[in-house]
């Protein structure tokens, strides 16, 4: 059981949380627009660009003031709560 306990303590990146959010919402990104990117730090060739674009367009995720999503950066607790509350339909509260 210690392995599970340690897994629960590990950091989660913003990109990983976006994937978790998509699974929770039961949405697929395989047909979403990948010819553009909503974030300056996500390439159109990134395997998750469609996912990020879709979640951004639906208002579930956003970038920082410089237009970056920072998918490899670890989530803060505040960001994780905002992602989750927004996915539950209460994004207006999270602002």
The first five atom37 places (N, CA, C, CB, O) and aatype in JSON, in Angstrom:
{
  "aatype": [20, 20, 20, 20, 20, 20, 20, 20, 20, 20, 20, 20, 20, 20, 20, 20, 20, 20, 20, 20, 20, 20, 20, 20, 20, 20, 20, 20, 20, 20, 20, 20, 20, 20, 20, 20, 20, 20, 20, 20, 20, 20, 20, 20, 20, 20, 20, 20, 20, 20, 20, 20, 20, 20, 20, 20, 20, 20, 20, 20, 20, 20, 20, 20, 20, 20, 20, 20, 20, 20, 20, 20, 20, 20, 20, 20, 20, 20, 20, 20, 20, 20, 20, 20, 20, 20, 20, 20, 20, 20, 20, 20, 20, 20, 20],
  "atom_mask": [
    [1, 1, 1, 1, 1],
    [1, 1, 1, 1, 1],
    [1, 1, 1, 1, 1],
    [1, 1, 1, 1, 1],
    [1, 1, 1, 1, 1],
    [1, 1, 1, 1, 1],
    [1, 1, 1, 1, 1],
    [1, 1, 1, 1, 1],
    [1, 1, 1, 1, 1],
    [1, 1, 1, 1, 1],
    [1, 1, 1, 1, 1],
    [1, 1, 1, 1, 1],
    [1, 1, 1, 1, 1],
    [1, 1, 1, 1, 1],
    [1, 1, 1, 1, 1],
    [1, 1, 1, 1, 1],
    [1, 1, 1, 1, 1],
    [1, 1, 1, 1, 1],
    [1, 1, 1, 1, 1],
    [1, 1, 1, 1, 1],
    [1, 1, 1, 1, 1],
    [1, 1, 1, 1, 1],
    [1, 1, 1, 1, 1],
    [1, 1, 1, 1, 1],
    [1, 1, 1, 1, 1],
    [1, 1, 1, 1, 1],
    [1, 1, 1, 1, 1],
    [1, 1, 1, 1, 1],
    [1, 1, 1, 1, 1],
    [1, 1, 1, 1, 1],
    [1, 1, 1, 1, 1],
    [1, 1, 1, 1, 1],
    [1, 1, 1, 1, 1],
    [1, 1, 1, 1, 1],
    [1, 1, 1, 1, 1],
    [1, 1, 1, 1, 1],
    [1, 1, 1, 1, 1],
    [1, 1, 1, 1, 1],
    [1, 1, 1, 1, 1],
    [1, 1, 1, 1, 1],
    [1, 1, 1, 1, 1],
    [1, 1, 1, 1, 1],
    [1, 1, 1, 1, 1],
    [1, 1, 1, 1, 1],
    [1, 1, 1, 1, 1],
    [1, 1, 1, 1, 1],
    [1, 1, 1, 1, 1],
    [1, 1, 1, 1, 1],
    [1, 1, 1, 1, 1],
    [1, 1, 1, 1, 1],
    [1, 1, 1, 1, 1],
    [1, 1, 1, 1, 1],
    [1, 1, 1, 1, 1],
    [1, 1, 1, 1, 1],
    [1, 1, 1, 1, 1],
    [1, 1, 1, 1, 1],
    [1, 1, 1, 1, 1],
    [1, 1, 1, 1, 1],
    [1, 1, 1, 1, 1],
    [1, 1, 1, 1, 1],
    [1, 1, 1, 1, 1],
    [1, 1, 1, 1, 1],
    [1, 1, 1, 1, 1],
    [1, 1, 1, 1, 1],
    [1, 1, 1, 1, 1],
    [1, 1, 1, 1, 1],
    [1, 1, 1, 1, 1],
    [1, 1, 1, 1, 1],
    [1, 1, 1, 1, 1],
    [1, 1, 1, 1, 1],
    [1, 1, 1, 1, 1],
    [1, 1, 1, 1, 1],
    [1, 1, 1, 1, 1],
    [1, 1, 1, 1, 1],
    [1, 1, 1, 1, 1],
    [1, 1, 1, 1, 1],
    [1, 1, 1, 1, 1],
    [1, 1, 1, 1, 1],
    [1, 1, 1, 1, 1],
    [1, 1, 1, 1, 1],
    [1, 1, 1, 1, 1],
    [1, 1, 1, 1, 1],
    [1, 1, 1, 1, 1],
    [1, 1, 1, 1, 1],
    [1, 1, 1, 1, 1],
    [1, 1, 1, 1, 1],
    [1, 1, 1, 1, 1],
    [1, 1, 1, 1, 1],
    [1, 1, 1, 1, 1],
    [1, 1, 1, 1, 1],
    [1, 1, 1, 1, 1],
    [1, 1, 1, 1, 1],
    [1, 1, 1, 1, 1],
    [1, 1, 1, 1, 1],
    [1, 1, 1, 1, 1]
  ],
  "atom_positions": [
    [[0.8, -1.2, 0.0], [0.0, 0.0, 0.0], [0.84, 1.27, 0.0], [-0.91, -0.01, 1.18], [0.34, 2.31, -0.44]],
    [[2.07, 1.26, 0.46], [2.86, 2.49, 0.43], [3.03, 3.08, -0.97], [4.22, 2.24, 1.02], [3.12, 4.29, -1.11]],
    [[3.06, 2.23, -2.01], [3.22, 2.74, -3.36], [2.04, 3.62, -3.75], [3.38, 1.59, -4.35], [2.24, 4.69, -4.34]],
    [[0.83, 3.2, -3.44], [-0.36, 4.0, -3.75], [-0.31, 5.32, -2.99], [-1.65, 3.23, -3.4], [-0.64, 6.38, -3.54]],
    [[0.08, 5.26, -1.75], [0.16, 6.46, -0.93], [1.14, 7.46, -1.53], [0.58, 6.1, 0.5], [0.85, 8.65, -1.58]],
    [[2.27, 6.98, -1.98], [3.27, 7.86, -2.6], [2.76, 8.43, -3.91], [4.58, 7.1, -2.83], [3.05, 9.59, -4.23]],
    [[2.02, 7.64, -4.68], [1.47, 8.11, -5.94], [0.5, 9.27, -5.71], [0.77, 6.96, -6.68], [0.45, 10.2, -6.51]],
    [[-0.26, 9.21, -4.65], [-1.21, 10.27, -4.35], [-0.53, 11.57, -3.95], [-2.14, 9.83, -3.24], [-1.13, 12.64, -4.03]],
    [[0.71, 11.48, -3.52], [1.44, 12.66, -3.07], [2.22, 13.35, -4.18], [2.38, 12.28, -1.96], [2.75, 14.44, -3.98]],
    [[2.31, 12.73, -5.34], [3.14, 13.29, -6.4], [2.49, 14.53, -7.02], [3.39, 12.24, -7.48], [1.27, 14.71, -6.95]],
    [[3.31, 15.36, -7.62], [2.82, 16.56, -8.3], [2.09, 16.18, -9.59], [3.98, 17.52, -8.61], [2.37, 15.15, -10.19]],
    [[1.17, 17.03, -9.99], [0.43, 16.86, -11.24], [0.69, 18.1, -12.08], [-1.12, 16.63, -10.99], [0.57, 19.23, -11.59]],
    [[1.03, 17.89, -13.35], [1.27, 19.04, -14.22], [-0.05, 19.58, -14.74], [2.2, 18.65, -15.41], [-1.09, 18.93, -14.65]],
    [[0.02, 20.79, -15.28], [-1.18, 21.4, -15.87], [-1.68, 20.57, -17.06], [-0.89, 22.86, -16.32], [-2.89, 20.44, -17.27]],
    [[-0.75, 20.02, -17.82], [-1.14, 19.17, -18.95], [-1.83, 17.89, -18.49], [0.08, 18.81, -19.78], [-2.82, 17.47, -19.09]],
    [[-1.31, 17.28, -17.43], [-1.94, 16.08, -16.89], [-3.34, 16.4, -16.35], [-1.07, 15.47, -15.78], [-4.28, 15.62, -16.54]],
    [[-3.47, 17.52, -15.69], [-4.77, 17.91, -15.15], [-5.77, 18.17, -16.27], [-4.64, 19.15, -14.25], [-6.96, 17.87, -16.13]],
    [[-5.3, 18.71, -17.39], [-6.18, 18.91, -18.54], [-6.71, 17.57, -19.04], [-5.44, 19.67, -19.67], [-7.88, 17.45, -19.4]],
    [[-5.84, 16.56, -19.07], [-6.27, 15.22, -19.51], [-7.27, 14.63, -18.52], [-5.05, 14.28, -19.66], [-8.26, 14.01, -18.93]],
    [[-7.03, 14.81, -17.24], [-7.95, 14.32, -16.21], [-9.3, 15.01, -16.36], [-7.37, 14.57, -14.79], [-10.35, 14.37, -16.26]],
    [[-9.26, 16.3, -16.6], [-10.48, 17.08, -16.78], [-11.27, 16.57, -17.98], [-10.14, 18.58, -16.97], [-12.49, 16.42, -17.91]],
    [[-10.59, 16.29, -19.08], [-11.25, 15.78, -20.28], [-11.89, 14.41, -20.01], [-10.24, 15.68, -21.45], [-12.98, 14.12, -20.49]],
    [[-11.2, 13.58, -19.24], [-11.77, 12.27, -18.89], [-13.01, 12.45, -18.02], [-10.73, 11.4, -18.16], [-14.02, 11.78, -18.23]],
    [[-12.93, 13.36, -17.06], [-14.07, 13.62, -16.17], [-15.28, 14.11, -16.99], [-13.7, 14.66, -15.09], [-16.41, 13.7, -16.74]],
    [[-15.02, 14.97, -17.95], [-16.08, 15.54, -18.77], [-16.52, 14.59, -19.88], [-15.63, 16.85, -19.37], [-17.51, 14.84, -20.57]],
    [[-15.77, 13.49, -20.04], [-16.06, 12.48, -21.06], [-16.1, 13.1, -22.46], [-17.39, 11.79, -20.76], [-17.04, 12.9, -23.23]],
    [[-15.05, 13.87, -22.75], [-14.95, 14.49, -24.07], [-13.73, 13.95, -24.79], [-14.88, 16.03, -23.95], [-12.71, 13.64, -24.18]],
    [[-13.86, 13.86, -26.09], [-12.76, 13.39, -26.93], [-12.27, 14.56, -27.77], [-13.2, 12.19, -27.84], [-13.06, 15.37, -28.26]],
    [[-10.97, 14.63, -27.92], [-10.39, 15.76, -28.66], [-9.9, 15.38, -30.04], [-9.25, 16.36, -27.87], [-9.32, 16.21, -30.73]],
    [[-10.11, 14.14, -30.46], [-9.5, 13.67, -31.69], [-10.04, 14.34, -32.95], [-9.69, 12.19, -31.8], [-9.43, 14.23, -34.01]],
    [[-11.16, 15.02, -32.86], [-11.69, 15.7, -34.04], [-11.65, 17.21, -33.89], [-13.12, 15.24, -34.3], [-12.19, 17.93, -34.73]],
    [[-11.03, 17.69, -32.84], [-11.02, 19.12, -32.59], [-9.9, 19.79, -33.36], [-10.88, 19.41, -31.1], [-8.91, 19.15, -33.7]],
    [[-10.06, 21.08, -33.63], [-9.12, 21.86, -34.43], [-7.7, 21.81, -33.87], [-9.58, 23.3, -34.51], [-7.46, 22.16, -32.72]],
    [[-6.78, 21.37, -34.7], [-5.37, 21.35, -34.31], [-4.51, 22.17, -35.27], [-4.85, 19.91, -34.24], [-3.28, 22.1, -35.22]],
    [[-5.15, 22.93, -36.15], [-4.37, 23.75, -37.09], [-3.93, 25.06, -36.45], [-5.19, 24.03, -38.35], [-3.13, 25.8, -37.02]],
    [[-4.46, 25.35, -35.27], [-4.08, 26.54, -34.51], [-3.84, 26.11, -33.07], [-5.17, 27.66, -34.6], [-4.15, 24.99, -32.68]],
    [[-3.29, 27.03, -32.3], [-3.11, 26.76, -30.88], [-3.58, 27.96, -30.09], [-1.63, 26.42, -30.56], [-3.34, 29.11, -30.46]],
    [[-4.25, 27.68, -28.99], [-4.76, 28.75, -28.13], [-3.66, 29.37, -27.27], [-5.88, 28.23, -27.24], [-3.84, 30.44, -26.69]],
    [[-2.51, 28.69, -27.19], [-1.45, 29.12, -26.29], [-0.11, 29.24, -27.04], [-1.31, 28.14, -25.12], [0.22, 28.4, -27.88]],
    [[0.63, 30.28, -26.74], [1.89, 30.53, -27.45], [2.96, 29.49, -27.15], [2.41, 31.91, -27.09], [3.9, 29.35, -27.93]],
    [[2.83, 28.76, -26.06], [3.85, 27.77, -25.71], [3.44, 26.34, -26.05], [4.16, 27.86, -24.23], [4.11, 25.39, -25.64]],
    [[2.35, 26.17, -26.79], [1.89, 24.84, -27.22], [1.93, 24.82, -28.74], [0.45, 24.52, -26.68], [1.24, 25.6, -29.4]],
    [[2.73, 23.95, -29.29], [2.89, 23.82, -30.74], [1.66, 23.14, -31.35], [4.16, 23.02, -31.07], [0.98, 22.36, -30.69]],
    [[1.39, 23.46, -32.61], [0.31, 22.76, -33.31], [0.66, 21.28, -33.49], [0.03, 23.42, -34.68], [-0.21, 20.47, -33.83]],
    [[1.92, 20.93, -33.27], [2.36, 19.54, -33.4], [2.33, 18.8, -32.06], [3.76, 19.49, -33.98], [2.62, 17.6, -32.01]],
    [[1.99, 19.49, -30.99], [1.88, 18.85, -29.67], [0.73, 17.85, -29.73], [1.65, 19.92, -28.53], [-0.33, 18.16, -30.26]],
    [[0.94, 16.67, -29.19], [-0.1, 15.63, -29.25], [-1.38, 16.02, -28.52], [0.43, 14.34, -28.67], [-2.43, 15.43, -28.76]],
    [[-1.31, 17.01, -27.64], [-2.48, 17.42, -26.87], [-3.05, 18.76, -27.29], [-2.13, 17.47, -25.42], [-3.91, 19.31, -26.59]],
    [[-2.61, 19.31, -28.4], [-3.05, 20.63, -28.81], [-4.57, 20.69, -28.99], [-2.36, 21.04, -30.11], [-5.2, 21.68, -28.61]],
    [[-5.17, 19.66, -29.56], [-6.62, 19.64, -29.73], [-7.34, 19.65, -28.39], [-7.04, 18.41, -30.53], [-8.35, 20.34, -28.22]],
    [[-6.83, 18.89, -27.45], [-7.4, 18.84, -26.11], [-7.32, 20.21, -25.44], [-6.67, 17.8, -25.25], [-8.32, 20.69, -24.9]],
    [[-6.14, 20.82, -25.48], [-5.98, 22.14, -24.85], [-6.88, 23.18, -25.52], [-4.51, 22.59, -24.93], [-7.51, 23.99, -24.84]],
    [[-6.94, 23.15, -26.86], [-7.78, 24.1, -27.59], [-9.26, 23.94, -27.2], [-7.61, 23.91, -29.1], [-9.95, 24.93, -26.96]],
    [[-9.72, 22.71, -27.15], [-11.11, 22.46, -26.83], [-11.44, 22.92, -25.41], [-11.43, 20.98, -26.98], [-12.44, 23.61, -25.19]],
    [[-10.6, 22.55, -24.45], [-10.85, 22.95, -23.06], [-10.79, 24.46, -22.91], [-9.84, 22.28, -22.13], [-11.54, 25.05, -22.13]],
    [[-9.9, 25.09, -23.65], [-9.81, 26.55, -23.63], [-11.06, 27.18, -24.24], [-8.55, 27.03, -24.39], [-11.65, 28.09, -23.65]],
    [[-11.47, 26.71, -25.4], [-12.63, 27.27, -26.08], [-13.91, 27.11, -25.25], [-12.81, 26.61, -27.44], [-14.8, 27.96, -25.3]],
    [[-14.01, 26.02, -24.51], [-15.18, 25.79, -23.66], [-15.08, 26.51, -22.32], [-15.36, 24.3, -23.41], [-16.01, 26.48, -21.53]],
    [[-13.94, 27.17, -22.08], [-13.79, 27.96, -20.86], [-13.34, 27.18, -19.63], [-15.06, 28.61, -20.55], [-13.42, 27.68, -18.51]],
    [[-12.86, 25.95, -19.84], [-12.43, 25.14, -18.69], [-11.01, 25.44, -18.24], [-12.54, 23.68, -19.04], [-10.68, 25.29, -17.07]],
    [[-10.16, 25.86, -19.18], [-8.78, 26.19, -18.83], [-8.43, 27.54, -19.43], [-7.8, 25.09, -19.32], [-9.09, 28.02, -20.35]],
    [[-7.39, 28.14, -18.91], [-6.9, 29.39, -19.49], [-5.39, 29.45, -19.31], [-7.59, 30.63, -18.83], [-4.78, 28.62, -18.65]],
    [[-4.82, 30.46, -19.92], [-3.38, 30.64, -19.83], [-3.03, 31.77, -18.89], [-2.78, 30.91, -21.2], [-3.9, 32.36, -18.24]],
    [[-1.76, 32.07, -18.83], [-1.32, 33.18, -17.99], [-1.41, 34.48, -18.78], [0.13, 32.95, -17.47], [-1.9, 34.49, -19.91]],
    [[-0.95, 35.56, -18.2], [-1.08, 36.87, -18.85], [-0.25, 36.99, -20.12], [-0.67, 37.95, -17.88], [-0.49, 37.89, -20.93]],
    [[0.72, 36.11, -20.3], [1.54, 36.17, -21.52], [1.04, 35.19, -22.58], [2.99, 35.86, -21.19], [1.69, 35.01, -23.61]],
    [[-0.12, 34.56, -22.34], [-0.7, 33.65, -23.33], [-0.15, 32.24, -23.29], [-0.49, 34.2, -24.67], [-0.34, 31.48, -24.23]],
    [[0.53, 31.89, -22.22], [1.1, 30.54, -22.08], [0.2, 29.66, -21.22], [2.52, 30.6, -21.48], [-0.41, 30.12, -20.26]],
    [[0.15, 28.37, -21.6], [-0.57, 27.39, -20.79], [0.36, 26.72, -19.79], [-1.23, 26.34, -21.7], [-0.08, 26.32, -18.72]],
    [[1.62, 26.59, -20.12], [2.61, 25.95, -19.25], [2.21, 24.51, -18.9], [2.79, 26.77, -17.96], [2.08, 24.18, -17.72]],
    [[2.02, 23.66, -19.9], [1.53, 22.3, -19.64], [2.48, 21.45, -18.8], [1.27, 21.61, -20.93], [2.03, 20.5, -18.16]],
    [[3.76, 21.76, -18.79], [4.72, 20.95, -18.04], [4.92, 21.45, -16.6], [6.05, 20.95, -18.76], [5.59, 20.8, -15.8]],
    [[4.33, 22.61, -16.29], [4.49, 23.17, -14.94], [3.54, 22.47, -13.98], [4.24, 24.69, -14.94], [2.4, 22.15, -14.34]],
    [[4.01, 22.23, -12.77], [3.17, 21.62, -11.76], [2.0, 22.54, -11.41], [3.98, 21.28, -10.51], [2.15, 23.76, -11.35]],
    [[0.85, 21.94, -11.17], [-0.34, 22.68, -10.77], [-0.16, 23.2, -9.35], [-1.6, 21.8, -10.86], [0.49, 22.57, -8.52]],
    [[-0.73, 24.35, -9.1], [-0.84, 24.82, -7.72], [-2.19, 24.31, -7.19], [-0.73, 26.41, -7.63], [-3.04, 23.89, -7.97]],
    [[-2.36, 24.34, -5.91], [-3.64, 23.93, -5.33], [-4.77, 24.81, -5.85], [-3.58, 23.98, -3.79], [-5.85, 24.31, -6.18]],
    [[-4.53, 26.1, -5.92], [-5.56, 27.02, -6.42], [-5.97, 26.7, -7.85], [-5.07, 28.46, -6.34], [-7.15, 26.74, -8.18]],
    [[-4.98, 26.38, -8.69], [-5.29, 26.04, -10.09], [-6.1, 24.75, -10.16], [-3.99, 25.9, -10.9], [-7.05, 24.66, -10.93]],
    [[-5.72, 23.77, -9.37], [-6.44, 22.48, -9.37], [-7.89, 22.67, -8.94], [-5.74, 21.47, -8.43], [-8.8, 22.08, -9.52]],
    [[-8.09, 23.5, -7.93], [-9.46, 23.77, -7.47], [-10.24, 24.49, -8.56], [-9.45, 24.61, -6.16], [-11.4, 24.16, -8.82]],
    [[-9.63, 25.47, -9.2], [-10.31, 26.22, -10.26], [-10.67, 25.31, -11.42], [-9.44, 27.39, -10.75], [-11.8, 25.37, -11.92]],
    [[-9.75, 24.46, -11.87], [-10.04, 23.51, -12.95], [-11.24, 22.66, -12.57], [-8.8, 22.61, -13.24], [-12.16, 22.49, -13.37]],
    [[-11.23, 22.13, -11.36], [-12.28, 21.21, -10.91], [-13.62, 21.9, -10.77], [-11.88, 20.56, -9.6], [-14.64, 21.4, -11.24]],
    [[-13.63, 23.05, -10.12], [-14.88, 23.79, -9.91], [-15.46, 24.22, -11.26], [-14.63, 25.02, -9.0], [-16.67, 24.17, -11.45]],
    [[-14.61, 24.65, -12.17], [-15.07, 25.05, -13.5], [-15.67, 23.86, -14.24], [-13.9, 25.64, -14.31], [-16.71, 24.0, -14.9]],
    [[-15.03, 22.69, -14.15], [-15.54, 21.49, -14.82], [-16.89, 21.07, -14.26], [-14.54, 20.35, -14.67], [-17.69, 20.46, -14.97]],
    [[-17.15, 21.39, -13.02], [-18.42, 21.05, -12.39], [-19.52, 22.05, -12.75], [-18.26, 20.99, -10.87], [-20.68, 21.89, -12.36]],
    [[-19.15, 23.1, -13.51], [-20.14, 24.07, -13.95], [-20.24, 25.3, -13.08], [-21.45, 23.42, -14.02], [-21.19, 26.08, -13.21]],
    [[-19.29, 25.48, -12.19], [-19.31, 26.63, -11.29], [-18.11, 27.56, -11.49], [-19.35, 26.16, -9.85], [-17.58, 28.13, -10.54]],
    [[-17.71, 27.69, -12.73], [-16.55, 28.53, -13.04], [-16.71, 29.96, -12.58], [-16.29, 28.51, -14.5], [-15.73, 30.61, -12.22]],
    [[-17.94, 30.46, -12.6], [-18.18, 31.84, -12.17], [-17.81, 32.03, -10.7], [-19.64, 32.22, -12.39], [-17.46, 33.14, -10.29]],
    [[-17.89, 30.99, -9.9], [-17.5, 31.05, -8.5], [-15.98, 31.04, -8.37], [-18.11, 29.87, -7.71], [-15.41, 31.68, -7.49]],
    [[-15.33, 30.31, -9.27], [-13.88, 30.15, -9.22], [-13.14, 31.42, -9.57], [-13.44, 29.05, -10.14], [-11.97, 31.57, -9.22]],
    [[-13.8, 32.33, -10.26], [-13.14, 33.58, -10.65], [-13.0, 34.41, -9.44], [-13.91, 34.33, -11.73], [-12.48, 35.52, -9.52]]
  ]
}
